[in-house]
XYZ file of C-alpha atoms in Angstrom:
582
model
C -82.871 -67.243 -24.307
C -85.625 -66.368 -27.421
C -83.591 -65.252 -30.436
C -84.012 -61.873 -31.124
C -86.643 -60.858 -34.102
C -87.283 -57.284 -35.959
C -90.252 -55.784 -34.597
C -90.548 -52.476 -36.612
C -88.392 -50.930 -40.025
C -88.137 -47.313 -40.184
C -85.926 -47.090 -43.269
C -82.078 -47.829 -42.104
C -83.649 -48.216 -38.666
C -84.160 -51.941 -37.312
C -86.168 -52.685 -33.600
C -84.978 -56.145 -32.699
C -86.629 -57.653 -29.098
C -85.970 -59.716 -26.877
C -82.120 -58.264 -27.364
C -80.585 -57.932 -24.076
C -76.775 -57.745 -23.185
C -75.659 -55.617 -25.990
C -73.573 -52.660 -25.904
C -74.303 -48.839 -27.524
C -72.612 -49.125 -31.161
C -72.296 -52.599 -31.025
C -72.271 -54.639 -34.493
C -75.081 -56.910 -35.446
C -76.558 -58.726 -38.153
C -79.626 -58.103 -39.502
C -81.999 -60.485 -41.036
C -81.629 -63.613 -43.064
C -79.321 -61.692 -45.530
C -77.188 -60.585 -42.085
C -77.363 -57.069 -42.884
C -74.751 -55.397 -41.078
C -75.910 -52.490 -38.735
C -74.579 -51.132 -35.310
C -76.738 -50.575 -31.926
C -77.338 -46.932 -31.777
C -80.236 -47.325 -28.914
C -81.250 -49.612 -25.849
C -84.196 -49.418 -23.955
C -84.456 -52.406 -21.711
C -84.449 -55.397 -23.969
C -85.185 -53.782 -26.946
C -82.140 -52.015 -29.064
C -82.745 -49.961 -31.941
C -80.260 -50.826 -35.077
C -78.895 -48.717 -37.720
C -78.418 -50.950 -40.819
C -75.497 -50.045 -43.097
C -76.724 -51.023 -46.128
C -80.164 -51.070 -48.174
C -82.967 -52.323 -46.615
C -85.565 -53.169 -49.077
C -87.219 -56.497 -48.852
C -86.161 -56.970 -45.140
C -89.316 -58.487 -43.013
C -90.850 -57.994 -39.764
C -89.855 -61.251 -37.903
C -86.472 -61.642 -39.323
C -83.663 -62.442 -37.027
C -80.978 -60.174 -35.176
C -77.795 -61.139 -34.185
C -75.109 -59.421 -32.195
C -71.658 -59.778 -33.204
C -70.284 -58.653 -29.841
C -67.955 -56.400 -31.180
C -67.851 -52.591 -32.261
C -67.449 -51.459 -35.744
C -63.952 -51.768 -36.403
C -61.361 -51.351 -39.969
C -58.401 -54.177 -40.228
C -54.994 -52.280 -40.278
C -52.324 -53.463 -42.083
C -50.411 -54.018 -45.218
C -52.162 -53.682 -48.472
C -54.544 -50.720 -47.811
C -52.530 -47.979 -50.296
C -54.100 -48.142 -53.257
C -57.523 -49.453 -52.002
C -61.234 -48.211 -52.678
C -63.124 -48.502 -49.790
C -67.058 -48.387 -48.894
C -68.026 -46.224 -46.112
C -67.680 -49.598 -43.586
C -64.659 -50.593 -44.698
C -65.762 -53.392 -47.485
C -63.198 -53.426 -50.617
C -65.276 -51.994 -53.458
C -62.817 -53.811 -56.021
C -63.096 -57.522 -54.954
C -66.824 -56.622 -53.340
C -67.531 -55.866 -57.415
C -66.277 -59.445 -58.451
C -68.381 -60.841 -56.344
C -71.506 -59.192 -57.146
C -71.210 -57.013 -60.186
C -71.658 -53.328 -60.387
C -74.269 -53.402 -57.800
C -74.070 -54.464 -53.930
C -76.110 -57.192 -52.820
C -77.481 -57.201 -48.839
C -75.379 -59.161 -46.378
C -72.135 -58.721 -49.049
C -68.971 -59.222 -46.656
C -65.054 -58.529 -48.009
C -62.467 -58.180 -45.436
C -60.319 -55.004 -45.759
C -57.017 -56.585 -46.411
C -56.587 -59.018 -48.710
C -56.174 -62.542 -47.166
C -54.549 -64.515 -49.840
C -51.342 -61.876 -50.106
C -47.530 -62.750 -48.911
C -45.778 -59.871 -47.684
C -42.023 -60.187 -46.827
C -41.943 -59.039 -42.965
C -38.235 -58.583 -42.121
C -38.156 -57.963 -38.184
C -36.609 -55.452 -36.359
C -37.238 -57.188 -32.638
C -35.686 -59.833 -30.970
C -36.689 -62.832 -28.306
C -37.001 -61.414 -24.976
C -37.290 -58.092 -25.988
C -40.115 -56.352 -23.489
C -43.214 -55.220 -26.417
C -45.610 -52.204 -25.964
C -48.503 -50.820 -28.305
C -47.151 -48.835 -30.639
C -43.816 -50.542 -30.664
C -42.572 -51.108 -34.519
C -41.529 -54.674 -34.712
C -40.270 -54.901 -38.443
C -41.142 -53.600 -42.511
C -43.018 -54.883 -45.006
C -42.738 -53.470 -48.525
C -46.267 -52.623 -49.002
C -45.573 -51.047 -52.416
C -42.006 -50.635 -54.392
C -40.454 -48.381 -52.250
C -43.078 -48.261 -49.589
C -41.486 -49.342 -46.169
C -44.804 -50.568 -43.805
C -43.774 -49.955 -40.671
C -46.197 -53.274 -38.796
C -46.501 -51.659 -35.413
C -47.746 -53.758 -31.819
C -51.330 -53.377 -31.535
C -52.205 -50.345 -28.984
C -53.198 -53.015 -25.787
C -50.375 -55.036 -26.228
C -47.958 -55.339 -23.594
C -45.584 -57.997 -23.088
C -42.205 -60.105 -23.333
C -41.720 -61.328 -26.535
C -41.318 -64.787 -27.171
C -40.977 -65.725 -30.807
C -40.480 -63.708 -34.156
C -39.970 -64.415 -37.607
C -39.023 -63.410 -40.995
C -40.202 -64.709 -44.257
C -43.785 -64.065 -46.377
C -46.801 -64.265 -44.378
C -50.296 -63.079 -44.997
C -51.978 -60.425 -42.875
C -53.480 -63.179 -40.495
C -50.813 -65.562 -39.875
C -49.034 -65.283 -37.023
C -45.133 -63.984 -37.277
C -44.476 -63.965 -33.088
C -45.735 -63.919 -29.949
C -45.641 -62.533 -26.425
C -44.370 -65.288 -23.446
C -48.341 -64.446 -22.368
C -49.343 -66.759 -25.410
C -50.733 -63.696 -27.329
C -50.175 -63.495 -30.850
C -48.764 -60.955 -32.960
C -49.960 -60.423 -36.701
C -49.176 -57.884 -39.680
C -51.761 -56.626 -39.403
C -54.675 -55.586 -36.319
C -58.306 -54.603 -35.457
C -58.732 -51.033 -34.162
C -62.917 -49.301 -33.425
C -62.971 -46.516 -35.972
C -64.967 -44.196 -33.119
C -62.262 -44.618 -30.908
C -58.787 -42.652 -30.907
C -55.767 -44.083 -31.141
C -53.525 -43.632 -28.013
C -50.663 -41.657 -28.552
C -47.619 -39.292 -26.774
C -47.834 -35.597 -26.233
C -49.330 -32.900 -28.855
C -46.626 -30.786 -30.038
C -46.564 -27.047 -31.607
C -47.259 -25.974 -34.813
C -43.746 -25.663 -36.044
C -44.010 -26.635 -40.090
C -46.946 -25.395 -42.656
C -48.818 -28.330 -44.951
C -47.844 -27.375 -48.052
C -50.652 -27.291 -50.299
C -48.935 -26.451 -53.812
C -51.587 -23.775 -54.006
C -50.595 -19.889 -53.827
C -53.015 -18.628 -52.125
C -52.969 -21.469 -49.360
C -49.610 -21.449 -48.681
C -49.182 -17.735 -48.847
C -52.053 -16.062 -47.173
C -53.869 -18.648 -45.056
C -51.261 -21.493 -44.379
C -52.304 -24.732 -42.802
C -50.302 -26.195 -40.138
C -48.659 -29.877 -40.412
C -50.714 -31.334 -37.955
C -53.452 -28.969 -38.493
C -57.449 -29.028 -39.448
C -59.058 -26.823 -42.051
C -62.437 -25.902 -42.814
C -63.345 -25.573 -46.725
C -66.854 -24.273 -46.686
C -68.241 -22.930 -50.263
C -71.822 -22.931 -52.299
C -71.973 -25.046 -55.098
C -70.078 -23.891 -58.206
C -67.090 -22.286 -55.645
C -64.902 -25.868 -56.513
C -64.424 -27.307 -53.325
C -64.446 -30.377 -54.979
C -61.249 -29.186 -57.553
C -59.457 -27.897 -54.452
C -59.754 -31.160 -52.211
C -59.066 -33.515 -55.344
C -56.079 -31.070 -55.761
C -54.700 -31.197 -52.457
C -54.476 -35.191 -52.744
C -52.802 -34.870 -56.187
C -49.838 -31.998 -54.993
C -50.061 -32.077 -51.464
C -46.917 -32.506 -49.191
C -47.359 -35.614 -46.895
C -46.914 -39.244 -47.130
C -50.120 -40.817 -47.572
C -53.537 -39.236 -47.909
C -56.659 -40.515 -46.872
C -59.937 -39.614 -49.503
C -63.557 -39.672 -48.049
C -65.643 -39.001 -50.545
C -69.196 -38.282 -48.182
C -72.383 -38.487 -50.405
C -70.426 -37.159 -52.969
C -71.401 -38.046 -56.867
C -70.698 -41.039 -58.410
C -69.112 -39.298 -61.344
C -66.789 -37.352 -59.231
C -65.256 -40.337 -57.720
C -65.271 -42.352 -61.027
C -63.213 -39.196 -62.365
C -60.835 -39.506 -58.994
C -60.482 -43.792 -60.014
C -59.549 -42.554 -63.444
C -57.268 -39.878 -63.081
C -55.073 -40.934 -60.314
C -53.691 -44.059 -61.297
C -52.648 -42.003 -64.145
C -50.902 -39.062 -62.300
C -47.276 -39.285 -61.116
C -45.591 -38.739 -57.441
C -42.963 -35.848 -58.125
C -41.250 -37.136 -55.401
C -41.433 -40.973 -55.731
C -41.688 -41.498 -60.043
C -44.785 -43.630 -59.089
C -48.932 -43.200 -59.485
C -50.511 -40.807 -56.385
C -52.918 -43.762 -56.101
C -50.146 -45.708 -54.452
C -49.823 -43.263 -51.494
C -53.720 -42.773 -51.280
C -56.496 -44.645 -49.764
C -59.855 -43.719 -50.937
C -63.246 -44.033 -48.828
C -66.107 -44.104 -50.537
C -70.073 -43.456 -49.911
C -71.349 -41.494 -52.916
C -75.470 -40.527 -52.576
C -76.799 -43.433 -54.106
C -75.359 -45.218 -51.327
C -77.335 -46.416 -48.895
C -77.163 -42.946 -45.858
C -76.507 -44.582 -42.663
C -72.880 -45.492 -44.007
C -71.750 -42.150 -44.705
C -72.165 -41.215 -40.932
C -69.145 -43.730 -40.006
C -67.233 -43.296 -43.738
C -65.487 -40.152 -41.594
C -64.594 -42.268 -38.730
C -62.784 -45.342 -40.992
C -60.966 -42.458 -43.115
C -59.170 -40.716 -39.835
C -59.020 -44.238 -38.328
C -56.613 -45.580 -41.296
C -54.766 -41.836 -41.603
C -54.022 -42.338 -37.719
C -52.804 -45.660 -38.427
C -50.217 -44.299 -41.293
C -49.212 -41.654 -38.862
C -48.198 -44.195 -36.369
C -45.902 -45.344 -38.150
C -44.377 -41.883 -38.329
C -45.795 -40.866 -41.597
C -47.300 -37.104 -42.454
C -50.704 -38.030 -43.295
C -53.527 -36.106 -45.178
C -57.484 -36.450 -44.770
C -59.048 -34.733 -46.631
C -62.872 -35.586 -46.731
C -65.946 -34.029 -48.932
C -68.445 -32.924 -47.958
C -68.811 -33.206 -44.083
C -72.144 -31.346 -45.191
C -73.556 -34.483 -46.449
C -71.962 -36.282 -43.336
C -74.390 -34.182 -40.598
C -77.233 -34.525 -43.266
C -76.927 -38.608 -42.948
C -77.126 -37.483 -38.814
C -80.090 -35.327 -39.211
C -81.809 -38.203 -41.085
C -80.600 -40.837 -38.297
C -81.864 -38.551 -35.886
C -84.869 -37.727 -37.269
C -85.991 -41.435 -37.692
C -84.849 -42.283 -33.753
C -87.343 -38.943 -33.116
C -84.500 -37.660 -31.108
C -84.831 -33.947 -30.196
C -83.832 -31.428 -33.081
C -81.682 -28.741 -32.535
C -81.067 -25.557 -35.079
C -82.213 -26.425 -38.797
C -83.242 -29.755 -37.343
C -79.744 -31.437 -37.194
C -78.915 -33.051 -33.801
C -77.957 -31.115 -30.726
C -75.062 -33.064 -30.774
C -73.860 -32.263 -34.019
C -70.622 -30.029 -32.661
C -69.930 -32.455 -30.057
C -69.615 -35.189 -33.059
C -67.858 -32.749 -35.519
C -65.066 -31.338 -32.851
C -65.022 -35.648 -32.056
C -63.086 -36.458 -35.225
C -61.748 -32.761 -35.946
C -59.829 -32.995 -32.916
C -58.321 -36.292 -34.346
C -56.031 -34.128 -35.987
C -52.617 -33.371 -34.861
C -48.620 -33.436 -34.826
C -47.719 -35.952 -32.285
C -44.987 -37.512 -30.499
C -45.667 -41.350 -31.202
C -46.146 -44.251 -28.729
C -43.330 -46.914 -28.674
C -40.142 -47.277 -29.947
C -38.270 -46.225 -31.870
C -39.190 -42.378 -31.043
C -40.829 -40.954 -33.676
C -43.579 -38.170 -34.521
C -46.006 -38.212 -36.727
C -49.116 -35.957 -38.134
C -52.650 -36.051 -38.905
C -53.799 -33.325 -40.820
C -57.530 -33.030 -41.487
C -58.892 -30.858 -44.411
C -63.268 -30.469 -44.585
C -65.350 -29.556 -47.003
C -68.463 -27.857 -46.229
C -71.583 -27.035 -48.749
C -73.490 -24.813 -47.095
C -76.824 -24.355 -48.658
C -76.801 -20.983 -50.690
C -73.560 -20.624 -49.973
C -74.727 -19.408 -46.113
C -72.020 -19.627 -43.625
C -74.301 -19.137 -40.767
C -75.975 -22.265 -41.053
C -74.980 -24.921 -38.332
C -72.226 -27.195 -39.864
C -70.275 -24.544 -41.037
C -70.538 -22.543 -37.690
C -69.610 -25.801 -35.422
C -66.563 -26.503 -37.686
C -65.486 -23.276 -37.410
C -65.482 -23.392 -33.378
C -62.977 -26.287 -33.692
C -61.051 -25.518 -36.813
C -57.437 -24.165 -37.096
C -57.818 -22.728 -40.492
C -60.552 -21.332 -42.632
C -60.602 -21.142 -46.474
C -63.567 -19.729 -47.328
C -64.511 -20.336 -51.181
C -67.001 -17.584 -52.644
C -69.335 -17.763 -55.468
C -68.705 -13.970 -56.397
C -65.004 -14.597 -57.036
C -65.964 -17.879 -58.984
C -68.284 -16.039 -61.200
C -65.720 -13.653 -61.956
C -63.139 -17.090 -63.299
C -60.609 -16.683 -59.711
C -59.840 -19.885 -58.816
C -59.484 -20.849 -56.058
C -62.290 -18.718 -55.457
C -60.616 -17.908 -51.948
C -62.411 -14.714 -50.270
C -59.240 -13.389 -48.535
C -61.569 -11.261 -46.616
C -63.478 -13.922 -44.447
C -60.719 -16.484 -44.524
C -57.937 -16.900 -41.630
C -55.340 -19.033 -40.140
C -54.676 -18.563 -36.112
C -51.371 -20.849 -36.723
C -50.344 -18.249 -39.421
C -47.575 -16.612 -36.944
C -46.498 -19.759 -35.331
C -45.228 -20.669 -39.053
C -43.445 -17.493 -40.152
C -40.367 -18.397 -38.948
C -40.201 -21.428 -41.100
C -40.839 -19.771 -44.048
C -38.834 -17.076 -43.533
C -35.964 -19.463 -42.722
C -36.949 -21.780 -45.602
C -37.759 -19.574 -47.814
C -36.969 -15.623 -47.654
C -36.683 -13.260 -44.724
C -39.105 -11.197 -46.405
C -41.862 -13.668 -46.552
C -44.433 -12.378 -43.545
C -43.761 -8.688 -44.783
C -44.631 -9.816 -48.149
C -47.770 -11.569 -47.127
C -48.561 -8.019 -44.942
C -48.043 -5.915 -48.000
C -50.827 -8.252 -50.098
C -53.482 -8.395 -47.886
C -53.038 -4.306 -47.026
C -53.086 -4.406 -51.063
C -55.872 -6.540 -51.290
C -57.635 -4.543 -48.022
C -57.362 -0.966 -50.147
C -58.715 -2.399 -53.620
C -61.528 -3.837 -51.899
C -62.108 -0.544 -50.188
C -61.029 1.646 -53.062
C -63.212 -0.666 -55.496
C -66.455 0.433 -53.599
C -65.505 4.076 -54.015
C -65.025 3.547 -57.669
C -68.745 2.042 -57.746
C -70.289 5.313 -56.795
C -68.191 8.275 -58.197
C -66.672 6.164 -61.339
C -62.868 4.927 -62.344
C -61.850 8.271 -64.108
C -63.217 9.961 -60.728
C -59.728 8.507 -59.247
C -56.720 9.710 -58.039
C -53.611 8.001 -59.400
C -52.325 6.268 -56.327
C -55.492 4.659 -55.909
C -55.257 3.818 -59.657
C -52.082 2.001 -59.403
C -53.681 -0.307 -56.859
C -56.150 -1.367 -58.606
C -54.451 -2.138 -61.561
C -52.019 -3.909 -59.135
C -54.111 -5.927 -57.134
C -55.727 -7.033 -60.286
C -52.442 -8.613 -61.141
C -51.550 -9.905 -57.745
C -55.047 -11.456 -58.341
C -54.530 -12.631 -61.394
C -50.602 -13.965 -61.203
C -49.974 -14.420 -57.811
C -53.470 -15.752 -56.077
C -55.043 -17.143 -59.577
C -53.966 -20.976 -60.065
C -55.322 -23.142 -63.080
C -55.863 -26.771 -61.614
C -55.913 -28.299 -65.090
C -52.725 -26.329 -66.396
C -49.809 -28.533 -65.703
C -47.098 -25.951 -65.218
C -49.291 -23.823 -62.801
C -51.592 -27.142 -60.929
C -48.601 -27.036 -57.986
C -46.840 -24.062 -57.370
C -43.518 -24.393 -54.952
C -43.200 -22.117 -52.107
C -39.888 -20.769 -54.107
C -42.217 -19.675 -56.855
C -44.744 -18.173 -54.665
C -42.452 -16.204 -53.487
C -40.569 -15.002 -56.388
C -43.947 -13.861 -57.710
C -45.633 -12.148 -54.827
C -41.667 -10.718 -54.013
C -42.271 -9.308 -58.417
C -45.299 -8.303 -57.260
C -44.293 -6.076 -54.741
C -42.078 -4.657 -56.611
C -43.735 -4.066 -59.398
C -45.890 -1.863 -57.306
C -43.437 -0.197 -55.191
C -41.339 0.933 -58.422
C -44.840 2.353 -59.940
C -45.522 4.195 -56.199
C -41.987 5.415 -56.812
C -42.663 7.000 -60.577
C -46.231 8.177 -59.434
C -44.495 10.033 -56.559
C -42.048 11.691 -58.874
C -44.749 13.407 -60.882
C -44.745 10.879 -63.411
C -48.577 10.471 -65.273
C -50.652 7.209 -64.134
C -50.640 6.738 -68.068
C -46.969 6.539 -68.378
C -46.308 3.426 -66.495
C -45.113 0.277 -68.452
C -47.303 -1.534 -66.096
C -48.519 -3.777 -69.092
C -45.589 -5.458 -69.887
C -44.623 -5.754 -66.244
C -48.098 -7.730 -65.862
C -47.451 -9.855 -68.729
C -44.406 -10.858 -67.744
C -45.832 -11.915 -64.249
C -48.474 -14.010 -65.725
C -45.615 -15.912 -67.889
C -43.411 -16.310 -64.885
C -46.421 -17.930 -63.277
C -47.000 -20.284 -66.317
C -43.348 -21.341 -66.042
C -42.175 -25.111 -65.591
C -39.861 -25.860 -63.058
C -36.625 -25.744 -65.948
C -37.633 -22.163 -66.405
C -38.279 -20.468 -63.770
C -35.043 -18.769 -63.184
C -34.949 -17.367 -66.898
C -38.872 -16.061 -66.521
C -37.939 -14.695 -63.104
C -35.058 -12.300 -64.629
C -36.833 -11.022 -67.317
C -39.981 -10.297 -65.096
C -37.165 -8.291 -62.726
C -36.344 -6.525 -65.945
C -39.394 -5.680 -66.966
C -40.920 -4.635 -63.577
C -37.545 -2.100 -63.338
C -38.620 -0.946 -66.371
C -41.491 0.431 -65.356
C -40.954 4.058 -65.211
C -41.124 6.481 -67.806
C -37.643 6.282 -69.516
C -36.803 2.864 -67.983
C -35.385 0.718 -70.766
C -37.666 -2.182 -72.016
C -36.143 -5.703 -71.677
């Protein structure tokens, strides 16, 4: 059979012909450099190829090679901590061999070959072995038990196991059918892995931000949509959510993003301690990276390896955060694709099958009950940013995420202008699994939490409402009542909602103090409802010191947030005309 040659370059797209016998999103290698790219076309014995990296200098005439195999990320021991390219390739040790720059046809396994892990086995001889079964621990960091788990397809007696320090290839068992067992496996990034029933929404992903976990919780388990025009800092928010977030391990994808945003995300988290764990966040994070001077057609699967490694963490049992910006730039590298196969364009000229691709990996997420044994469950919880251009939501990415999304925080420019960060419009944003968690945080937390979280948005409902009144007739044109909620909500906005990502006492904020504030809150304006309704003057309220005692309670550390929280009771009691000052 006549090796296959390049026949025509379209940019990231490679024709290669005579290729016959090659499957739709095969791997192959490109040219004399072996460029990697993936089959994203047949048509008889020609296939169309969609290189991965840059493809300057390659020739008409050049070989093509199949690899007979799909693109796929090696799972295993030693990916916390790691930088990633958008196809898996370890930008660290893909550096050292090339410099700052990377050269065509550079290859880097994922895992590190040369590294001994400990594997201490949890399995014996003759022991029956099914995918997702968890056959012993490696510590893949200091306290860090890897849980190395049967590949998916394996099925079998086991034969032979053993302890001691082995690198991720070498072989520590095998099955009586002669197959061998590694630390680590090969798993397709487009394809799901398998796993038990879905189970309900029964525990929020704490977010350490206010308005998150008090107006529009996420569920464990869950996906989000983040959609906001540039300037709204849904950049701030996702880099935050990695930093404070609740779960085990999170999962980065930085899509097209700036280089100088993810050099800030190298240099910062090494630096930043684990609350829970006394170590660097980098340690329980895995970062994916394709910023936009990388070359497009890699961004498209960046996505795909990020919820391919988060659903290998969750496997094990973990709670497991993706949280990947901007999907925008993701369906931006499909439009391109798309527009250079001259497939069809649908609205805006992205690809009509731009929501069947988006709902694809949304629907990744998930709290599961695990395959294998021990029983175990584990969650997936997927978090999107969005950049809609001029800060449109109608445009097409934002509208198919929405169809498949769970939660919607909707970041607007308006509020940023105006310094409220997160710049969270509590008008357009939503969470359907808001009731379904209620019960937890009342439990958890206080009874009073869903009527607390009633009370704010009614609050935040009337000074929206009563705000546009004030535009037409003027502020001095109002009635008292309607006064005192304005003055309110500006300090439920301002204490409660309003979170400084660069302050350290107020970057995470614990469901305890959300509540103690927005439970202030409330009473702040209940007592001032209260005075107004016994006659007493608008002007006579002590609602200043009330307010500045709220904004110091939310400013508090951890060590004094009991102290804050009595003197803010104090002073809110205070309120009335008469009431003594603390």
């Amino acid at each position: 059979m006549s090796r296959a040659r390049i026949v025509r370059i379209a940019g990231a797209l490679v024709e290669a012909c005579p290729l016959t016998g090659v499957a739709l999103y095969e791997l192959a290698w490109v040219g004399h450099n072996r460029l990697m790219g993936e089959v994203v076309r047949v048509e008889g014995d020609r296939a169309i190829v969609q290189v991965y990296e840059e493809t300057t200098g390659l020739r008409v005439g050049e070989p093509v090679e199949p690899s007979g195999r799909c693109l796929g990320v090696q799972l295993g021991p030693g990916l916390l901590g790691s930088v990633l390219d958008g196809v898996g390739r370890p930008l660290y040790r893909v550096a050292a061999q090339t410099g700052d720059f990377i050269q065509p046809g550079t290859a880097a396994p994922t895992l590190d070959p040369s590294t001994r892990y400990v594997f201490t086995p949890s399995v014996t001889p003759g022991t029956g072995v099914a995918g997702g079964d968890i056959l012993g621990h490696v510590e893949e960091r200091p306290g860090f038990l890897h849980a190395i788990l049967a590949p998916p397809d394996a099925k079998g007696i086991l034969a032979t196991i053993r302890s001691g320090a082995f690198t991720v290839e070498e072989s520590v068992g095998s099955l009586e059918d002669g197959r061998e067992l590694a630390l680590a496996h090969t798993w397709p990034v487009r394809d799901p892995r398998p796993t038990g029933p879905r189970l309900p929404a029964e525990r929020p992903f704490l977010t350490g931000q206010r308005i998150f976990d008090f107006l529009f919780p996420a569920a464990e388990g869950g996906s989000v949509t983040v959609p906001g025009g540039f300037g709204t800092g849904k950049t701030v928010i996702e880099q935050s959510l990695a930093k404070h977030a609740d779960c085990d391990v999170v999962v980065f994808v930085g899509c097209g993003e700036r280089g100088n945003e993810i050099a800030e995300v190298l240099g910062e988290f090494p630096r930043l301690v684990d609350a829970r764990t006394g170590r660097s966040i980098l340690e329980r994070t895995v970062l994916v990276v394709n910023t936009s001077n990388m070359p497009v057609a890699a961004r498209e699967a960046s996505v795909y390896l990020g919820i391919t490694i988060a659903e290998y963490y969750r496997d094990m049992g973990l709670r497991v955060a993706v949280l990947a910006d901007s999907l925008s730039r993701w369906a931006e590298a499909l439009r391109e694709m798309g527009s250079r196969l001259q497939e069809i364009p649908g609205e805006e000229g992205y690809p009509t099958y731009l929501v069947n691709r988006l709902g694809k990996f949304y629907e990744r997420s998930g709290r599961v009950a695990l395959l294998g044994r021990p029983e175990r469950t584990g969650a997936l919880t997927f978090i999107g940013a969005i950049s809609p251009p001029g800060g449109d939501f109608s445009e097409p990415v934002t509208q198919a995420a929405l169809r498949v999304a769970g939660t919607l925080w909707a970041l607007d420019a308006a509020l940023a202008h105006q310094r409220q960060f997160p710049a969270v419009d509590w008008e357009t944003s939503y969470s359907l699994h808001a009731g379904q968690l209620m019960p937890w945080f009342s439990r958890r937390v206080g009874t009073d939490w869903p009527a607390l979280r009633r009370d704010t948005l009614d609050l935040l409902q009337r000074d929206r409402d009563i705000r546009e009144i004030a535009a037409l007739v003027g502020p001095g044109a109002l009635q008292d009542p309607d006064r005192l909620v304005l003055e309110t909500a500006r300090t439920v906005r301002e204490a409660v909602l309003g979170q400084s990502a660069y302050d350290p006492k107020d970057a995470v904020s614990s469901v305890e103090k959300t509540y103690l504030l927005a439970a202030l809150a409330n009473r702040l304006f209940q007592a001032a409802s209260r005075a107004l309704a016994s006659g007493a003057p608008f002007e006579t309220l002590r609602l200043s010191p009330a307010r500045q005692a709220l904004l110091a309670l939310r400013d508090a550390g951890p060590e004094e947030l009991d102290d804050r929280a009595a003197r803010t009771a104090a002073a809110v009691d205070a309120i009335a005309p008469g009431g003594k000052a603390p």
